[in-house]
Amino acid sequence: MTELAIGLITSLFSFSCGLLYQKARAMVVSRRTSEEARRIGEERHPSFTMKWLVEYYFRRDLMHELLLVETDQRRNFIPFLTKNSWKVDEADESGLLDQCVPHPLSDAPLKENVLHRRGKYLEGVSGGPEEWNDLLACAERIEETPNGPRIKVHLAEYFQYLSSCGSLEDETYDAIRRPGRKTPIRDEALSSIAAASQNPLGAHGLGMQVALVYGDATEYKILVQRRSNSVALYGGALAVVPVFGCQTLDITAQTHLSFFHNFLRETYEELYGGTEVERRGPQVDPTWFYSKPPVARLLDYHASGILSFRILGFGIDALNGEVNVAALALITDSAVAAREIREMRVNWEVQQISAWHLFGEELDVGLTRGDFSPGSAYAIARAREYLAGRR
């Protein structure tokens, strides 16, 4: 009897210890996961890297290659590589893009460690039915020609883009957290505009940042979004809307790239909650969504002159080497703008959207404090320059 009691007590003790161990282990794992999520969220906001990146180019005497934002209150450098020849007011997209069909494909390698890290906060990267790895437009190189700059286009899979640009991001985050750490990838691929223009990592994304502005010469307002934490870059940051990576018409190598088509597609998705068009679907006609009411109205406004769409320039995000083209979508009929805003609803890429005064103090503060993604800061700065003479 005594031996049985001792055995029961021993078993109960072992069972209790096991439960306590499992509970303690779960608490440690939960704490680590929470801390990692906090660290990743902190890193992905543009304010985390802004100071370090500006100092990197300052040490190389290349401040003139960075975007300078000047307001009535202060001036500030933004980690966005650009130059005057890349300001191309109302450029024709066919003149800016150097592309051929079928498009060449990137041979950039996949980096499993980089993809694994992004799988912690991005849907569709870590496997499963929602995995997404379609083709994106990338900048193979940027050339200066007698007729202006030209962006040579090739295509890369989404995972190639994440691997190439993500390796630069991760190296930068590590260098900020561990001062004095070397940055060999940046020193080779992104040490200057000249180096970055050759896009040596093989899959530098080609994205757009569109300033959607409405009003007239007395007052302009711009739509500003706070990005979702589920997007690939700058989750939680402020940005213009829409913001997107470019794709060909039917998301294959067999059709050309159109900035205006991409603008319509992303406006339909980000501002009207439309079915996502960047995934290959059963539709034969890649412009199938043009008949959807919001897009049909935009096309009518564009045809009648109520909506204008202008490319204003481009540059290179100094964090990851992505080429960002800035555009202005201007609605000059306030009544039309008001009707459309009532119809708009955000999708998963956006936390919220609000209208800010384009030349207002609130926007000044956000730009100089580092609240905006660098590409969006450039789009806003260029929209201000373009519209300043019309006020």
Short mmCIF file of C-alpha atoms in Angstrom, two decimals:
data_model
loop_
_atom_site.label_atom_id
_atom_site.label_comp_id
_atom_site.label_asym_id
_atom_site.label_seq_id
_atom_site.Cartn_x
_atom_site.Cartn_y
_atom_site.Cartn_z
CA MET A 1 0.00 0.00 0.00
CA THR A 2 2.79 2.36 0.92
CA GLU A 3 4.64 1.59 -2.32
CA LEU A 4 1.46 2.26 -4.30
CA ALA A 5 0.99 5.62 -2.58
CA ILE A 6 4.60 6.55 -3.22
CA GLY A 7 4.20 5.60 -6.88
CA LEU A 8 1.04 7.67 -7.23
CA ILE A 9 2.67 10.65 -5.55
CA THR A 10 5.75 10.31 -7.79
CA SER A 11 3.59 10.07 -10.91
CA LEU A 12 1.53 13.09 -9.83
CA PHE A 13 4.70 15.05 -9.14
CA SER A 14 6.19 14.16 -12.52
CA PHE A 15 2.93 15.06 -14.25
CA SER A 16 2.78 18.44 -12.44
CA CYS A 17 6.39 19.17 -13.31
CA GLY A 18 5.68 18.32 -16.91
CA LEU A 19 2.71 20.68 -17.00
CA LEU A 20 4.73 23.46 -15.38
CA TYR A 21 7.57 22.92 -17.87
CA GLN A 22 5.22 23.01 -20.84
CA LYS A 23 3.57 26.17 -19.50
CA ALA A 24 6.93 27.85 -18.86
CA ARG A 25 8.19 26.84 -22.29
CA ALA A 26 5.05 28.18 -23.96
CA MET A 27 5.47 31.47 -22.10
CA VAL A 28 9.11 31.77 -23.24
CA VAL A 29 8.19 31.00 -26.87
CA SER A 30 5.29 33.47 -26.72
CA ARG A 31 7.57 36.16 -25.29
CA ARG A 32 10.20 35.56 -27.97
CA THR A 33 7.58 35.61 -30.72
CA SER A 34 6.09 38.82 -29.35
CA GLU A 35 9.52 40.46 -29.08
CA GLU A 36 10.43 39.39 -32.62
CA ALA A 37 7.14 40.80 -33.97
CA ARG A 38 7.79 44.06 -32.11
CA ARG A 39 11.33 44.28 -33.51
CA ILE A 40 10.20 43.55 -37.06
CA GLY A 41 7.42 46.12 -36.80
CA GLU A 42 9.89 48.74 -35.56
CA GLU A 43 12.36 48.03 -38.36
CA ARG A 44 9.77 48.23 -41.12
CA HIS A 45 8.78 51.84 -40.37
CA PRO A 46 10.82 54.32 -42.48
CA SER A 47 11.80 56.36 -39.42
CA PHE A 48 13.90 53.41 -38.17
CA THR A 49 16.32 53.51 -41.11
CA MET A 50 16.13 57.16 -42.21
CA LYS A 51 18.91 58.62 -40.05
CA TRP A 52 21.34 55.74 -40.66
CA LEU A 53 20.80 55.81 -44.43
CA VAL A 54 21.26 59.57 -44.70
CA GLU A 55 24.48 59.33 -42.70
CA TYR A 56 25.71 56.52 -44.97
CA TYR A 57 25.56 58.81 -48.02
CA PHE A 58 26.81 61.81 -46.02
CA ARG A 59 30.01 59.89 -45.23
CA ARG A 60 30.47 59.35 -48.97
CA ASP A 61 29.87 63.02 -49.79
CA LEU A 62 26.75 62.07 -51.78
CA MET A 63 24.09 64.16 -50.07
CA HIS A 64 23.35 65.79 -53.43
CA GLU A 65 22.04 62.42 -54.63
CA LEU A 66 19.36 62.29 -51.93
CA LEU A 67 15.89 63.83 -52.04
CA LEU A 68 15.82 67.16 -50.19
CA VAL A 69 12.42 68.17 -48.81
CA GLU A 70 12.12 71.84 -47.89
CA THR A 71 9.18 73.40 -46.06
CA ASP A 72 8.58 76.74 -44.36
CA GLN A 73 9.70 75.21 -41.08
CA ARG A 74 12.71 73.07 -41.96
CA ARG A 75 14.61 71.11 -44.58
CA ASN A 76 15.31 67.42 -44.43
CA PHE A 77 17.06 64.76 -46.49
CA ILE A 78 15.08 61.65 -47.37
CA PRO A 79 16.84 58.34 -48.18
CA PHE A 80 15.74 58.34 -51.80
CA LEU A 81 18.34 58.48 -54.56
CA THR A 82 17.40 60.76 -57.45
CA LYS A 83 18.66 63.59 -59.65
CA ASN A 84 17.30 66.43 -61.74
CA SER A 85 17.45 64.55 -65.03
CA TRP A 86 15.06 61.98 -63.52
CA LYS A 87 12.36 64.65 -63.13
CA VAL A 88 10.27 64.03 -66.23
CA ASP A 89 7.12 66.16 -66.03
CA GLU A 90 4.37 64.56 -68.10
CA ALA A 91 6.72 62.02 -69.65
CA ASP A 92 5.27 59.52 -72.07
CA GLU A 93 5.60 56.09 -70.51
CA SER A 94 6.70 54.54 -73.79
CA GLY A 95 9.60 56.99 -73.85
CA LEU A 96 10.58 56.31 -70.26
CA LEU A 97 10.40 52.51 -70.46
CA ASP A 98 12.74 50.40 -72.55
CA GLN A 99 10.89 47.11 -72.93
CA CYS A 100 10.50 44.29 -75.39
CA VAL A 101 8.05 41.40 -75.61
CA PRO A 102 8.58 38.71 -74.57
CA HIS A 103 10.38 40.20 -71.61
CA PRO A 104 13.69 38.72 -70.45
CA LEU A 105 13.56 36.97 -67.08
CA SER A 106 15.85 37.58 -64.12
CA ASP A 107 18.29 34.90 -62.98
CA ALA A 108 18.54 36.30 -59.43
CA PRO A 109 18.93 33.49 -56.87
CA LEU A 110 16.41 32.68 -54.17
CA LYS A 111 17.62 33.21 -50.61
CA GLU A 112 15.75 30.94 -48.21
CA ASN A 113 16.86 32.81 -45.07
CA VAL A 114 15.54 36.10 -46.46
CA LEU A 115 12.26 34.48 -47.52
CA HIS A 116 11.89 32.78 -44.14
CA ARG A 117 12.08 36.09 -42.31
CA ARG A 118 9.45 37.62 -44.59
CA GLY A 119 7.24 34.61 -44.10
CA LYS A 120 6.82 35.73 -40.49
CA TYR A 121 4.73 38.74 -41.50
CA LEU A 122 3.77 38.21 -45.15
CA GLU A 123 0.98 35.96 -46.33
CA GLY A 124 1.77 33.83 -49.36
CA VAL A 125 5.50 33.42 -48.71
CA SER A 126 5.67 30.48 -46.31
CA GLY A 127 3.80 27.96 -48.45
CA GLY A 128 0.22 26.78 -48.39
CA PRO A 129 -2.70 27.43 -50.74
CA GLU A 130 -2.24 31.20 -50.63
CA GLU A 131 1.40 31.16 -51.76
CA TRP A 132 1.95 33.80 -54.44
CA ASN A 133 5.04 33.93 -56.64
CA ASP A 134 3.97 35.54 -59.92
CA LEU A 135 6.04 37.80 -62.15
CA LEU A 136 6.80 41.42 -61.28
CA ALA A 137 8.37 44.12 -63.42
CA CYS A 138 11.91 44.99 -62.39
CA ALA A 139 14.45 47.56 -63.52
CA GLU A 140 17.33 45.81 -65.24
CA ARG A 141 19.23 49.10 -65.46
CA ILE A 142 18.74 52.85 -65.86
CA GLU A 143 20.43 54.62 -68.75
CA GLU A 144 20.88 58.27 -69.65
CA THR A 145 20.17 58.95 -73.34
CA PRO A 146 20.04 62.12 -75.48
CA ASN A 147 16.24 61.91 -75.18
CA GLY A 148 16.23 61.53 -71.43
CA PRO A 149 16.50 58.66 -68.94
CA ARG A 150 15.33 55.17 -69.86
CA ILE A 151 14.40 52.32 -67.51
CA LYS A 152 15.16 48.96 -69.10
CA VAL A 153 12.58 46.40 -67.97
CA HIS A 154 12.89 42.72 -67.22
CA LEU A 155 10.72 40.43 -65.10
CA ALA A 156 11.39 38.50 -61.91
CA GLU A 157 9.37 36.23 -59.70
CA TYR A 158 8.06 37.79 -56.49
CA PHE A 159 10.36 35.57 -54.40
CA GLN A 160 13.37 36.70 -56.44
CA TYR A 161 12.41 40.31 -55.70
CA LEU A 162 12.00 39.57 -51.99
CA SER A 163 15.37 37.80 -51.94
CA SER A 164 17.27 40.58 -53.71
CA CYS A 165 15.72 43.65 -52.10
CA GLY A 166 15.18 41.86 -48.80
CA SER A 167 18.88 41.05 -48.42
CA LEU A 168 19.63 44.79 -48.56
CA GLU A 169 16.91 45.51 -46.01
CA ASP A 170 18.12 42.85 -43.58
CA GLU A 171 21.74 43.97 -43.86
CA THR A 172 20.69 47.54 -43.09
CA TYR A 173 18.56 46.57 -40.07
CA ASP A 174 21.47 44.55 -38.70
CA ALA A 175 23.93 47.41 -39.21
CA ILE A 176 21.65 49.81 -37.32
CA ARG A 177 21.25 47.43 -34.39
CA ARG A 178 24.95 46.50 -34.36
CA PRO A 179 26.94 49.71 -35.02
CA GLY A 180 30.17 49.18 -36.89
CA ARG A 181 28.94 46.10 -38.73
CA LYS A 182 30.02 45.97 -42.39
CA THR A 183 27.52 46.34 -45.25
CA PRO A 184 29.11 44.55 -48.23
CA ILE A 185 25.85 44.16 -50.20
CA ARG A 186 25.07 47.87 -49.95
CA ASP A 187 28.65 48.88 -50.67
CA GLU A 188 28.49 46.97 -53.95
CA ALA A 189 24.90 47.52 -55.07
CA LEU A 190 23.67 50.76 -53.55
CA SER A 191 26.66 52.92 -52.66
CA SER A 192 25.66 55.63 -55.16
CA ILE A 193 23.23 56.42 -57.98
CA ALA A 194 25.79 55.14 -60.49
CA ALA A 195 25.98 51.76 -58.75
CA ALA A 196 22.26 51.50 -58.09
CA SER A 197 21.40 52.33 -61.72
CA GLN A 198 22.99 49.05 -62.80
CA ASN A 199 20.72 47.06 -60.44
CA PRO A 200 23.43 44.45 -59.79
CA LEU A 201 21.31 42.21 -57.54
CA GLY A 202 19.17 41.19 -60.48
CA ALA A 203 15.63 41.74 -59.22
CA HIS A 204 15.20 45.37 -58.19
CA GLY A 205 11.45 45.94 -58.20
CA LEU A 206 9.86 48.61 -60.40
CA GLY A 207 7.08 50.23 -58.41
CA MET A 208 4.84 53.27 -58.58
CA GLN A 209 3.75 55.83 -56.01
CA VAL A 210 0.74 57.80 -57.22
CA ALA A 211 -0.30 61.07 -55.59
CA LEU A 212 -4.09 61.16 -55.97
CA VAL A 213 -4.96 64.85 -55.69
CA TYR A 214 -8.26 66.65 -56.14
CA GLY A 215 -9.33 70.27 -56.10
CA ASP A 216 -8.36 73.40 -58.00
CA ALA A 217 -5.89 76.25 -57.82
CA THR A 218 -7.48 77.59 -54.61
CA GLU A 219 -7.03 74.37 -52.66
CA TYR A 220 -5.63 70.91 -53.37
CA LYS A 221 -6.13 67.86 -51.20
CA ILE A 222 -4.25 64.57 -51.40
CA LEU A 223 -5.30 61.11 -50.26
CA VAL A 224 -2.91 59.71 -47.64
CA GLN A 225 -2.98 56.13 -46.44
CA ARG A 226 -1.47 54.29 -43.51
CA ARG A 227 -0.13 51.06 -44.89
CA SER A 228 -1.18 47.71 -43.50
CA ASN A 229 1.40 45.67 -41.61
CA SER A 230 0.77 42.88 -44.14
CA VAL A 231 2.48 44.63 -47.06
CA ALA A 232 5.98 43.70 -48.19
CA LEU A 233 7.69 47.00 -47.29
CA TYR A 234 7.10 49.89 -44.85
CA GLY A 235 4.17 48.33 -43.02
CA GLY A 236 2.51 50.92 -40.78
CA ALA A 237 4.03 53.89 -42.63
CA LEU A 238 2.19 56.76 -44.27
CA ALA A 239 2.08 56.74 -48.06
CA VAL A 240 0.27 58.11 -51.06
CA VAL A 241 -2.40 55.91 -52.60
CA PRO A 242 -2.21 53.77 -54.62
CA VAL A 243 1.25 52.27 -54.10
CA PHE A 244 2.20 49.15 -56.02
CA GLY A 245 4.70 47.01 -57.83
CA CYS A 246 4.18 47.01 -61.59
CA GLN A 247 3.17 44.00 -63.67
CA THR A 248 2.57 43.33 -67.34
CA LEU A 249 -0.96 43.36 -68.75
CA ASP A 250 -1.66 39.66 -68.26
CA ILE A 251 1.09 39.04 -65.66
CA THR A 252 3.20 37.01 -68.08
CA ALA A 253 6.28 37.77 -70.16
CA GLN A 254 4.15 37.96 -73.29
CA THR A 255 2.52 41.40 -72.81
CA HIS A 256 3.87 44.89 -72.29
CA LEU A 257 4.00 47.00 -69.14
CA SER A 258 1.71 50.04 -68.85
CA PHE A 259 1.86 52.46 -65.94
CA PHE A 260 -1.69 53.68 -66.55
CA HIS A 261 -3.05 50.13 -66.64
CA ASN A 262 -1.29 49.41 -63.33
CA PHE A 263 -2.74 52.60 -61.86
CA LEU A 264 -6.28 51.54 -62.81
CA ARG A 265 -5.71 48.04 -61.47
CA GLU A 266 -4.38 49.16 -58.10
CA THR A 267 -6.93 51.95 -57.69
CA TYR A 268 -9.63 49.35 -58.25
CA GLU A 269 -8.06 47.12 -55.58
CA GLU A 270 -6.82 49.61 -52.95
CA LEU A 271 -9.53 52.26 -53.18
CA TYR A 272 -12.63 50.36 -54.24
CA GLY A 273 -12.05 46.98 -52.62
CA GLY A 274 -12.06 45.29 -56.01
CA THR A 275 -11.14 41.70 -56.76
CA GLU A 276 -7.37 41.43 -56.80
CA VAL A 277 -6.19 41.61 -60.39
CA GLU A 278 -2.53 40.82 -59.77
CA ARG A 279 -3.36 37.12 -59.52
CA ARG A 280 -3.78 35.21 -62.73
CA GLY A 281 -7.44 34.43 -63.23
CA PRO A 282 -9.66 32.75 -65.80
CA GLN A 283 -10.24 35.96 -67.79
CA VAL A 284 -8.81 36.01 -71.31
CA ASP A 285 -8.90 39.81 -71.66
CA PRO A 286 -6.43 41.41 -69.18
CA THR A 287 -8.53 44.59 -69.22
CA TRP A 288 -11.65 42.75 -68.01
CA PHE A 289 -11.94 44.95 -64.93
CA TYR A 290 -12.21 48.12 -67.06
CA SER A 291 -15.95 47.44 -67.28
CA LYS A 292 -16.37 47.47 -63.51
CA PRO A 293 -18.26 50.66 -62.48
CA PRO A 294 -15.43 52.40 -60.56
CA VAL A 295 -12.88 51.82 -63.30
CA ALA A 296 -15.34 52.67 -66.09
CA ARG A 297 -15.98 56.00 -64.37
CA LEU A 298 -12.24 56.70 -64.06
CA LEU A 299 -11.79 55.99 -67.75
CA ASP A 300 -14.66 58.38 -68.58
CA TYR A 301 -13.13 61.07 -66.35
CA HIS A 302 -9.78 60.57 -68.07
CA ALA A 303 -11.32 60.80 -71.54
CA SER A 304 -13.18 64.01 -70.64
CA GLY A 305 -10.16 65.65 -68.95
CA ILE A 306 -11.59 65.60 -65.41
CA LEU A 307 -8.86 63.13 -64.45
CA SER A 308 -5.31 63.57 -65.66
CA PHE A 309 -2.50 61.08 -65.11
CA ARG A 310 1.10 62.34 -65.31
CA ILE A 311 4.46 60.73 -64.66
CA LEU A 312 6.59 63.20 -62.72
CA GLY A 313 9.89 61.39 -62.25
CA PHE A 314 11.54 58.52 -60.49
CA GLY A 315 14.29 57.51 -58.12
CA ILE A 316 15.66 54.60 -56.11
CA ASP A 317 14.68 53.68 -52.57
CA ALA A 318 17.92 53.85 -50.61
CA LEU A 319 16.85 51.08 -48.24
CA ASN A 320 16.40 48.25 -50.73
CA GLY A 321 17.22 49.51 -54.23
CA GLU A 322 13.68 49.40 -55.57
CA VAL A 323 13.01 51.86 -58.41
CA ASN A 324 9.96 54.01 -57.70
CA VAL A 325 8.18 56.03 -60.38
CA ALA A 326 6.16 58.99 -59.10
CA ALA A 327 2.89 59.96 -60.78
CA LEU A 328 0.15 62.51 -60.24
CA ALA A 329 -3.52 61.60 -60.68
CA LEU A 330 -5.36 64.93 -60.57
CA ILE A 331 -9.15 65.26 -60.39
CA THR A 332 -10.12 68.85 -61.15
CA ASP A 333 -13.84 68.52 -60.43
CA SER A 334 -14.44 68.66 -56.66
CA ALA A 335 -17.98 67.34 -56.97
CA VAL A 336 -16.73 64.29 -58.87
CA ALA A 337 -13.99 63.77 -56.28
CA ALA A 338 -16.52 63.94 -53.43
CA ARG A 339 -18.76 61.35 -55.11
CA GLU A 340 -15.87 59.00 -55.69
CA ILE A 341 -14.56 59.31 -52.13
CA ARG A 342 -17.99 58.28 -50.83
CA GLU A 343 -17.69 55.11 -52.93
CA MET A 344 -14.17 54.21 -51.82
CA ARG A 345 -13.36 51.44 -49.35
CA VAL A 346 -9.95 50.09 -48.43
CA ASN A 347 -8.56 46.59 -48.97
CA TRP A 348 -6.10 44.50 -46.94
CA GLU A 349 -3.10 46.64 -47.98
CA VAL A 350 -4.46 49.74 -46.22
CA GLN A 351 -5.27 50.49 -42.58
CA GLN A 352 -7.00 53.79 -43.28
CA ILE A 353 -7.16 56.65 -45.77
CA SER A 354 -7.73 60.34 -45.15
CA ALA A 355 -7.55 63.59 -47.15
CA TRP A 356 -4.77 66.05 -46.28
CA HIS A 357 -4.10 69.55 -47.58
CA LEU A 358 -1.36 69.15 -50.19
CA PHE A 359 0.39 72.35 -49.09
CA GLY A 360 -0.62 72.03 -45.43
CA GLU A 361 1.49 72.04 -42.28
CA GLU A 362 0.39 68.52 -41.32
CA LEU A 363 1.96 67.19 -44.50
CA ASP A 364 5.10 69.27 -43.89
CA VAL A 365 5.56 67.65 -40.48
CA GLY A 366 4.96 64.13 -41.76
CA LEU A 367 7.47 64.55 -44.59
CA THR A 368 10.29 65.97 -42.49
CA ARG A 369 9.76 63.61 -39.55
CA GLY A 370 10.12 60.47 -41.64
CA ASP A 371 6.54 59.23 -41.35
CA PHE A 372 6.22 58.65 -45.11
CA SER A 373 7.88 55.93 -47.16
CA PRO A 374 10.68 57.52 -49.22
CA GLY A 375 9.00 56.88 -52.58
CA SER A 376 5.79 58.51 -51.36
CA ALA A 377 7.74 61.47 -50.00
CA TYR A 378 9.19 61.89 -53.49
CA ALA A 379 5.75 61.64 -55.14
CA ILE A 380 4.38 64.30 -52.78
CA ALA A 381 7.37 66.59 -53.31
CA ARG A 382 7.03 66.31 -57.09
CA ALA A 383 3.26 66.85 -56.98
CA ARG A 384 3.83 69.99 -54.93
CA GLU A 385 6.43 71.28 -57.37
CA TYR A 386 4.19 70.58 -60.35
CA LEU A 387 1.07 72.18 -58.86
CA ALA A 388 2.74 75.09 -57.04
CA GLY A 389 2.59 77.28 -60.14
CA ARG A 390 -1.15 76.72 -60.46
CA ARG A 391 -2.07 77.95 -57.00
#
